[in-house]
Coordinates of N, CA and C in Angstrom, one line a residue:
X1 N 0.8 -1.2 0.0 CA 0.0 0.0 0.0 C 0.9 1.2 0.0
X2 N 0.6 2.0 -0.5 CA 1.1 3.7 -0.6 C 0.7 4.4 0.5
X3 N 1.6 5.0 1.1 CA 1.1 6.1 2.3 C 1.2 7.3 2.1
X4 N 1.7 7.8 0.6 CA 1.7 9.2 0.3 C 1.1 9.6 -0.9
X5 N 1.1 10.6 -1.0 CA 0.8 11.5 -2.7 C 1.2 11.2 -3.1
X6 N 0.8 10.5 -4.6 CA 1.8 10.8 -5.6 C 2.0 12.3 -6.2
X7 N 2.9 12.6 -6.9 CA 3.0 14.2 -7.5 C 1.7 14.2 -8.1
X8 N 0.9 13.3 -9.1 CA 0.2 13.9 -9.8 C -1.6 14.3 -8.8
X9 N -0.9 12.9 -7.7 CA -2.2 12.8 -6.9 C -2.5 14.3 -6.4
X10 N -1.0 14.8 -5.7 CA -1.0 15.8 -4.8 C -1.7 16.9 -5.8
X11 N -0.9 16.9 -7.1 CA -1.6 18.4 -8.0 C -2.5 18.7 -8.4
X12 N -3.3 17.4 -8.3 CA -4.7 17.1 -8.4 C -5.6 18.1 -7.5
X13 N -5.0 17.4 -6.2 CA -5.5 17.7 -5.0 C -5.8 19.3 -5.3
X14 N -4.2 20.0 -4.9 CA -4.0 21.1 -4.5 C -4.8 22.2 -6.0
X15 N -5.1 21.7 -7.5 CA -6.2 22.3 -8.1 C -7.3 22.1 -7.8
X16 N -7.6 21.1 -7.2 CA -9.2 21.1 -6.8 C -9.3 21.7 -5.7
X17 N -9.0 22.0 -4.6 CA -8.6 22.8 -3.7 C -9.1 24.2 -3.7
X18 N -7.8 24.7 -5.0 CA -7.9 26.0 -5.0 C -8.9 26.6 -6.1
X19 N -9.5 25.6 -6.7 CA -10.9 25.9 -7.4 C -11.8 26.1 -6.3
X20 N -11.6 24.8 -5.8 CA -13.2 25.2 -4.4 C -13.1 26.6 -3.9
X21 N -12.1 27.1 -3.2 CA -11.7 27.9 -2.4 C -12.0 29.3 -3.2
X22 N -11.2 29.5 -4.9 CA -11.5 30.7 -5.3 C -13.0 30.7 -5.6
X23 N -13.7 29.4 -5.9 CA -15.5 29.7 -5.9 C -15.6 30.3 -4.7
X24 N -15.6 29.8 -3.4 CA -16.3 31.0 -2.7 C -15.7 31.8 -2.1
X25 N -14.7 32.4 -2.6 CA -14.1 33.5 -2.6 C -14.7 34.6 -2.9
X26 N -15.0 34.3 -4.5 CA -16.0 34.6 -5.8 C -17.2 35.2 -5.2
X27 N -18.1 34.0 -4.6 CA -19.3 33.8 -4.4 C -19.4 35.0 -3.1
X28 N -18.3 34.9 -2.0 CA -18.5 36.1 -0.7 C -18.4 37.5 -1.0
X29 N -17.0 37.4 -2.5 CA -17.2 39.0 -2.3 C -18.0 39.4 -3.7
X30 N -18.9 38.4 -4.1 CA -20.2 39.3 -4.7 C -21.3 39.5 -3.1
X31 N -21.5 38.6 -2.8 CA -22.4 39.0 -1.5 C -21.8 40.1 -0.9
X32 N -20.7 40.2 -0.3 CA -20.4 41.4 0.1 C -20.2 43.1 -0.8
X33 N -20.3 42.6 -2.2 CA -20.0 43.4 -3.0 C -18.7 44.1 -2.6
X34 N -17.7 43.3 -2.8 CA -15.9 43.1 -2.8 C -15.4 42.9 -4.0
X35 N -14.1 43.4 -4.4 CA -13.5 42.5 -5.4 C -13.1 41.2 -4.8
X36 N -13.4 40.2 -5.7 CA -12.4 38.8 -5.2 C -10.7 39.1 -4.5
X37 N -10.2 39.6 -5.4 CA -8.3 39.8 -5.0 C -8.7 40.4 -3.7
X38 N -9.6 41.4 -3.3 CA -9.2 42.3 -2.4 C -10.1 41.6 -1.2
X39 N -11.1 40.9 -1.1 CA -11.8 39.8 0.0 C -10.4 39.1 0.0
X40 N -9.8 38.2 -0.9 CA -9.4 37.2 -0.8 C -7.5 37.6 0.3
X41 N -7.2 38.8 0.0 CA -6.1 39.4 1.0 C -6.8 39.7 2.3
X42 N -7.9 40.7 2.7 CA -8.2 40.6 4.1 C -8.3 39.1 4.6
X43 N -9.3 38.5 3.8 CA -9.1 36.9 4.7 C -7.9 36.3 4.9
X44 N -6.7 36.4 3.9 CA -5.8 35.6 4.5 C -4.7 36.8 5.4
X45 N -5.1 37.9 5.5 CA -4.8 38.5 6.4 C -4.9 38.2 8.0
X46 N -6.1 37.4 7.9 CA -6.4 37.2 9.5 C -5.7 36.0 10.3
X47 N -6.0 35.9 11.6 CA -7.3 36.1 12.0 C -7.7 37.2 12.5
X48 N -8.7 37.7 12.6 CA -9.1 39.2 13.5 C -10.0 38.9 14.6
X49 N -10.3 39.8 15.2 CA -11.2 40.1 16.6 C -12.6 40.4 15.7
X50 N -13.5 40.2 16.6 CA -14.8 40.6 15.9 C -15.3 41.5 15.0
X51 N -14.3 42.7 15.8 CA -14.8 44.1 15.5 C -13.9 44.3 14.5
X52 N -12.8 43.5 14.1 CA -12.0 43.9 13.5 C -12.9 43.2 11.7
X53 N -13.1 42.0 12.2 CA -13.7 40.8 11.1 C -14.9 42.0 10.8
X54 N -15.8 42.7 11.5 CA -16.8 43.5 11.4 C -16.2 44.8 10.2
X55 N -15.1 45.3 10.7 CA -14.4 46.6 9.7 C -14.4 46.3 8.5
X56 N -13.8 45.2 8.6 CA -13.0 44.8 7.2 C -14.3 43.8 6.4
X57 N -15.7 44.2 6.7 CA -17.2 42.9 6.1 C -16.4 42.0 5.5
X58 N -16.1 41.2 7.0 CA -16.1 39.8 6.6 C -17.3 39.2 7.6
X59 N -18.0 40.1 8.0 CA -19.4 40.0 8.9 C -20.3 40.8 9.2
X60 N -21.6 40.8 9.4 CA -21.9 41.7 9.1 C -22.4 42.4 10.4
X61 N -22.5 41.5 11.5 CA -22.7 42.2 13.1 C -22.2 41.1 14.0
X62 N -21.7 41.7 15.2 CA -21.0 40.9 16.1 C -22.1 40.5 17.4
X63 N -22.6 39.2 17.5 CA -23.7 38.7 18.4 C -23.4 37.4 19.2
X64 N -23.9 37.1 19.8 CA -23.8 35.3 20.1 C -24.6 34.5 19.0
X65 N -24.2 33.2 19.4 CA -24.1 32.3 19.0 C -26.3 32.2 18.4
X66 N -26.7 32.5 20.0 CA -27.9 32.3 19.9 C -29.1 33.0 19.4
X67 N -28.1 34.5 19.0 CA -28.4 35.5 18.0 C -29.0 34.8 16.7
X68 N -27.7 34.6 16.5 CA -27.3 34.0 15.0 C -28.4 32.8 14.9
X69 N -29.0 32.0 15.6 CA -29.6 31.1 15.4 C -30.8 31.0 15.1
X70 N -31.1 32.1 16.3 CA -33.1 33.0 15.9 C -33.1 33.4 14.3
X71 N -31.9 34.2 14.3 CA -32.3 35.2 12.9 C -32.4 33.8 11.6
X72 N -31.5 32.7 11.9 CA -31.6 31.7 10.8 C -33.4 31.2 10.9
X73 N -33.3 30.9 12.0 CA -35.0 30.3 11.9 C -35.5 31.4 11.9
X74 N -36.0 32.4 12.1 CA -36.8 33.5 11.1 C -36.9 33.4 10.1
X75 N -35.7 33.7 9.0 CA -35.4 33.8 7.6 C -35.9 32.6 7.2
X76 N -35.7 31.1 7.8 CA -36.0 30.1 7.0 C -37.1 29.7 7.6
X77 N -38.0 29.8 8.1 CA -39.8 30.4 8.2 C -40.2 29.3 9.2
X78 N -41.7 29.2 9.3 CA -41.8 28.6 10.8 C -41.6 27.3 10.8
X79 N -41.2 26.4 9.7 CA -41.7 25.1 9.2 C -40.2 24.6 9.0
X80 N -39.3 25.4 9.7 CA -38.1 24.8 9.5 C -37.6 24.6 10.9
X81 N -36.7 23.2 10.8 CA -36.2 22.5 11.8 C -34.8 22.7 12.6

């Protein structure tokens, strides 16, 4: 049995990877209305503090956990689980 990459395995890997990754790269900074290059440097700029993650919309308010949870079951209506 093989316990490592092969080179073609690894290259494989590492373009499917960085396809996933620039899709939602893509996909955040249209929601946030960002360029890609310029989302894609604050995020690997981090990690930040809330308020900092807040500056730079990579969020859009800083709450608990159980904030965040209400406002999903709101949005996804009474019939959701």
């Amino acid at each position: 049995t093989q316990n490592d990459f092969t080179g073609p395995h690894r290259e494989a890997l590492v373009a499917w990877l960085t396809s996933v990754y620039s899709n939602a790269v893509g996909a955040a900074a249209q929601d946030r209305k960002l360029q890609p290059q310029a989302l894609r440097a604050v995020i690997e700029g981090g990690p930040y503090t809330a308020e900092q993650a807040l500056a730079n919309k990579l969020i859009d308010k800083v709450g608990q956990v159980e904030e965040a949870e209400a406002y999903i079951k709101r949005r996804a209506g009474k019939d959701a689980k």
